[in-house]
Amino acid sequence: GAGVSQTPSNKVTEKGKYVELRCDPISGHTALYWYRQSLGQGPEFLIYFQGTGAADDSGLPNDRFFAVRPEGSVSTLKIQRTERGDSAVYLCASSPRDGPNEQFFGPGTRLTVL
Amino acid sequence: QKEVEQDPGPLSVPEGAIVSLNCTYSNSAFQYFMWYRQYSRKGPELLMYTYSSGNKEDGRFTAQVDKSSKYISLFIRDSQPSDSATYLCAISRGSNYKLTFGKGTLLTVNP
């Protein structure tokens, strides 16, 4: 079946602009995660949804970052007033509700803030 | 102290070699242990997971967990050039919980 998809694959924006990044999880997966990966680093957790609600948003770096999952499937990560330090690859993962914590990742969105 | 430590390498081996990749973690609350493979400009791909001490084997790959030492390993037998990638260890406190990743080890297998 289809894996996790993310759009756009690349996004270049200017400092101060607003961006939205989209994630389509694997069908039937109730858990959805967002991570951020900087060059030469492992992914770092941002936020986790179980269904429609954010179960853990402790990784969001500040209030410029926000994410939604209104129907419990597709999720959008929103970044306001982007800064150059926001440049990274934003990864989305999904996982079935039950069983071990197997998270399946999408290809990521490479965000560049000029 | 970081929750999980992983030597970033890089590690370069000849084709056919046995590769050993390792991570240490600091908190005994972690229960699930995973290895991901990440090719350049791709998302991480789940290779193996385990939630108990001991070994788990899948083809040429063996994952090993020693909870008493807080040490996890991934062994690759008969390494192939197609194994060249970054290998990330990841740990979790349980189901439906965030993953904490190591920095990743860049592996190159030379033909």
Short mmCIF file of C-alpha atoms in Angstrom, two decimals:
data_model
loop_
_atom_site.label_atom_id
_atom_site.label_comp_id
_atom_site.label_asym_id
_atom_site.label_seq_id
_atom_site.Cartn_x
_atom_site.Cartn_y
_atom_site.Cartn_z
CA GLY A 1 0.00 0.00 0.00
CA ALA A 2 0.91 3.66 -0.15
CA GLY A 3 3.37 4.97 2.37
CA VAL A 4 3.48 8.32 4.13
CA SER A 5 3.51 11.20 1.67
CA GLN A 6 4.60 14.77 2.26
CA THR A 7 4.16 17.90 0.19
CA PRO A 8 5.89 19.92 -0.99
CA SER A 9 9.16 18.02 -1.25
CA ASN A 10 11.06 21.31 -1.25
CA LYS A 11 10.06 24.74 -0.05
CA VAL A 12 12.12 27.89 -0.34
CA THR A 13 10.81 30.96 1.42
CA GLU A 14 12.01 34.30 2.67
CA LYS A 15 12.60 35.23 6.28
CA GLY A 16 9.39 36.40 7.90
CA LYS A 17 7.02 34.49 5.61
CA TYR A 18 4.41 31.91 6.59
CA VAL A 19 4.66 28.29 5.40
CA GLU A 20 2.47 25.20 5.56
CA LEU A 21 3.78 21.65 5.25
CA ARG A 22 1.42 18.76 4.60
CA CYS A 23 1.53 15.12 5.65
CA ASP A 24 -0.67 12.24 4.43
CA PRO A 25 -0.21 9.26 6.77
CA ILE A 26 -0.63 5.59 5.95
CA SER A 27 -4.32 4.79 5.73
CA GLY A 28 -5.69 3.55 9.05
CA HIS A 29 -2.78 4.81 11.14
CA THR A 30 -4.17 6.77 14.06
CA ALA A 31 -0.86 8.12 15.38
CA LEU A 32 0.99 10.86 13.50
CA TYR A 33 4.31 12.45 14.41
CA TRP A 34 6.28 15.44 13.16
CA TYR A 35 10.06 15.59 13.48
CA ARG A 36 12.70 18.05 12.31
CA GLN A 37 16.11 16.98 11.05
CA SER A 38 19.02 19.37 10.72
CA LEU A 39 22.10 18.55 8.68
CA GLY A 40 24.22 15.89 10.34
CA GLN A 41 21.73 15.28 13.13
CA GLY A 42 19.10 12.70 13.91
CA PRO A 43 15.42 13.68 13.69
CA GLU A 44 14.10 15.67 16.66
CA PHE A 45 10.54 15.30 17.87
CA LEU A 46 8.12 18.17 17.41
CA ILE A 47 4.54 17.01 18.00
CA TYR A 48 2.44 13.83 18.19
CA PHE A 49 -1.24 13.38 17.31
CA GLN A 50 -3.44 10.51 18.38
CA GLY A 51 -6.52 10.94 16.22
CA THR A 52 -7.42 14.62 15.95
CA GLY A 53 -5.83 15.82 19.17
CA ALA A 54 -2.24 16.73 19.91
CA ALA A 55 -1.23 14.25 22.60
CA ASP A 56 2.27 15.70 23.02
CA ASP A 57 3.47 19.04 21.63
CA SER A 58 6.47 19.36 23.93
CA GLY A 59 8.93 19.44 21.03
CA LEU A 60 7.56 22.55 19.33
CA PRO A 61 10.37 25.09 19.70
CA ASN A 62 8.18 28.18 20.17
CA ASP A 63 4.74 29.60 19.43
CA ARG A 64 5.59 30.26 15.79
CA PHE A 65 5.07 26.55 15.19
CA PHE A 66 1.62 25.03 15.12
CA ALA A 67 0.15 21.81 13.74
CA VAL A 68 -3.37 20.54 13.11
CA ARG A 69 -5.02 17.27 12.16
CA PRO A 70 -8.71 18.21 11.93
CA GLU A 71 -10.13 14.92 10.65
CA GLY A 72 -7.64 12.52 12.17
CA SER A 73 -5.86 11.82 8.90
CA VAL A 74 -3.97 14.55 7.02
CA SER A 75 -1.88 16.90 9.13
CA THR A 76 -0.48 20.36 8.43
CA LEU A 77 2.52 21.87 10.16
CA LYS A 78 2.38 25.66 10.11
CA ILE A 79 5.31 27.97 10.72
CA GLN A 80 4.77 31.71 11.13
CA ARG A 81 7.37 34.44 10.68
CA THR A 82 9.98 31.98 9.47
CA GLU A 83 13.59 32.43 10.53
CA ARG A 84 16.78 31.18 8.89
CA GLY A 85 17.23 28.78 11.80
CA ASP A 86 14.01 27.02 10.78
CA SER A 87 15.79 25.63 7.70
CA ALA A 88 15.76 21.85 8.02
CA VAL A 89 14.05 18.73 6.72
CA TYR A 90 10.62 18.30 8.29
CA LEU A 91 9.67 14.65 8.57
CA CYS A 92 6.29 13.12 9.21
CA ALA A 93 5.73 9.58 10.52
CA SER A 94 2.64 7.51 11.21
CA SER A 95 2.03 4.48 13.35
CA PRO A 96 -0.89 2.13 14.01
CA ARG A 97 -2.56 2.62 17.40
CA ASP A 98 -1.81 -0.84 18.73
CA GLY A 99 1.36 -2.88 18.84
CA PRO A 100 4.98 -1.83 19.17
CA ASN A 101 5.97 1.71 18.38
CA GLU A 102 6.81 1.20 14.69
CA GLN A 103 6.85 4.60 13.06
CA PHE A 104 6.94 4.83 9.28
CA PHE A 105 8.43 7.98 7.85
CA GLY A 106 7.67 10.01 4.78
CA PRO A 107 10.35 11.45 2.48
CA GLY A 108 10.31 14.82 4.24
CA THR A 109 9.93 18.44 3.19
CA ARG A 110 13.20 20.32 2.82
CA LEU A 111 12.56 23.87 4.03
CA THR A 112 15.03 26.61 3.19
CA VAL A 113 14.55 30.07 4.67
CA LEU A 114 16.57 32.73 2.88
CA GLN B 1 24.02 14.14 29.16
CA LYS B 2 22.10 13.34 25.98
CA GLU B 3 19.44 10.66 26.24
CA VAL B 4 21.02 8.64 23.44
CA GLU B 5 24.59 8.77 22.17
CA GLN B 6 25.74 7.46 18.81
CA ASP B 7 29.17 7.76 17.22
CA PRO B 8 28.58 9.67 13.95
CA GLY B 9 31.54 8.03 12.21
CA PRO B 10 32.02 8.08 9.29
CA LEU B 11 32.65 4.36 8.99
CA SER B 12 34.15 2.89 5.82
CA VAL B 13 34.43 -0.88 5.28
CA PRO B 14 35.16 -3.22 2.36
CA GLU B 15 32.38 -5.24 0.80
CA GLY B 16 31.70 -8.44 2.71
CA ALA B 17 32.84 -7.06 6.08
CA ILE B 18 30.88 -7.38 9.30
CA VAL B 19 29.70 -3.97 10.48
CA SER B 20 28.98 -3.11 14.09
CA LEU B 21 26.98 0.02 14.94
CA ASN B 22 26.29 1.06 18.51
CA CYS B 23 24.34 3.41 20.72
CA THR B 24 24.15 4.02 24.44
CA TYR B 25 21.23 5.52 26.31
CA SER B 26 20.92 7.06 29.72
CA ASN B 27 17.43 6.31 31.06
CA SER B 28 16.21 2.84 31.97
CA ALA B 29 12.62 3.99 31.27
CA PHE B 30 13.19 3.40 27.56
CA GLN B 31 11.48 0.18 26.47
CA TYR B 32 11.52 0.11 22.66
CA PHE B 33 14.65 0.14 20.54
CA MET B 34 14.80 0.65 16.82
CA TRP B 35 17.23 0.97 13.98
CA TYR B 36 16.48 3.07 10.94
CA ARG B 37 18.40 3.34 7.68
CA GLN B 38 18.43 6.65 5.86
CA TYR B 39 19.70 7.11 2.34
CA SER B 40 20.79 10.56 1.26
CA ARG B 41 17.84 12.94 0.83
CA LYS B 42 15.32 10.25 1.82
CA GLY B 43 13.21 9.64 4.90
CA PRO B 44 14.33 7.12 7.56
CA GLU B 45 13.34 3.51 6.81
CA LEU B 46 12.60 1.19 9.72
CA LEU B 47 15.02 -1.76 9.71
CA MET B 48 14.41 -3.47 13.00
CA TYR B 49 12.78 -2.95 16.37
CA THR B 50 12.92 -4.81 19.65
CA TYR B 51 11.58 -4.28 23.13
CA SER B 52 13.53 -6.76 25.17
CA SER B 53 17.11 -7.60 25.95
CA GLY B 54 18.75 -10.12 23.68
CA ASN B 55 19.20 -10.59 19.96
CA LYS B 56 16.82 -10.27 17.05
CA GLU B 57 17.87 -11.44 13.61
CA ASP B 58 16.49 -10.55 10.19
CA GLY B 59 18.50 -11.77 7.24
CA ARG B 60 21.93 -10.13 7.33
CA PHE B 61 20.92 -7.82 10.18
CA THR B 62 21.05 -8.55 13.92
CA ALA B 63 19.85 -6.13 16.57
CA GLN B 64 21.13 -6.58 20.09
CA VAL B 65 19.91 -4.92 23.27
CA ASP B 66 21.58 -5.01 26.67
CA LYS B 67 19.29 -3.18 29.06
CA SER B 68 21.60 -3.69 32.04
CA SER B 69 24.33 -1.75 30.22
CA LYS B 70 21.91 0.53 28.34
CA TYR B 71 23.65 -0.45 25.11
CA ILE B 72 22.15 -1.29 21.74
CA SER B 73 23.89 -2.61 18.66
CA LEU B 74 23.20 -3.39 15.03
CA PHE B 75 25.34 -5.91 13.19
CA ILE B 76 25.39 -6.20 9.42
CA ARG B 77 26.87 -9.40 7.98
CA ASP B 78 28.27 -9.69 4.46
CA SER B 79 27.93 -5.94 3.95
CA GLN B 80 27.04 -4.73 0.46
CA PRO B 81 27.61 -1.39 -1.30
CA SER B 82 23.81 -0.94 -1.19
CA ASP B 83 24.09 -0.85 2.62
CA SER B 84 25.90 2.50 2.32
CA ALA B 85 23.66 4.92 4.22
CA THR B 86 23.24 6.65 7.57
CA TYR B 87 22.07 4.34 10.34
CA LEU B 88 20.04 5.86 13.14
CA CYS B 89 19.26 4.28 16.46
CA ALA B 90 16.00 5.34 18.08
CA ILE B 91 14.52 4.68 21.50
CA SER B 92 11.07 5.12 22.97
CA ARG B 93 9.44 4.87 26.38
CA GLY B 94 6.54 2.87 24.99
CA SER B 95 3.86 2.53 22.38
CA ASN B 96 2.38 5.73 21.00
CA TYR B 97 5.32 7.75 22.21
CA LYS B 98 7.90 9.95 20.58
CA LEU B 99 11.18 8.52 19.33
CA THR B 100 14.51 9.88 20.54
CA PHE B 101 17.18 9.45 17.89
CA GLY B 102 20.94 9.24 17.93
CA LYS B 103 22.89 11.49 15.56
CA GLY B 104 23.30 8.66 13.06
CA THR B 105 26.40 6.83 11.78
CA LEU B 106 27.36 7.32 8.14
CA LEU B 107 28.42 3.98 6.67
CA THR B 108 30.18 3.46 3.35
CA VAL B 109 30.69 -0.06 1.99
CA ASN B 110 33.35 -0.05 -0.70
CA PRO B 111 33.11 -2.55 -3.58
#
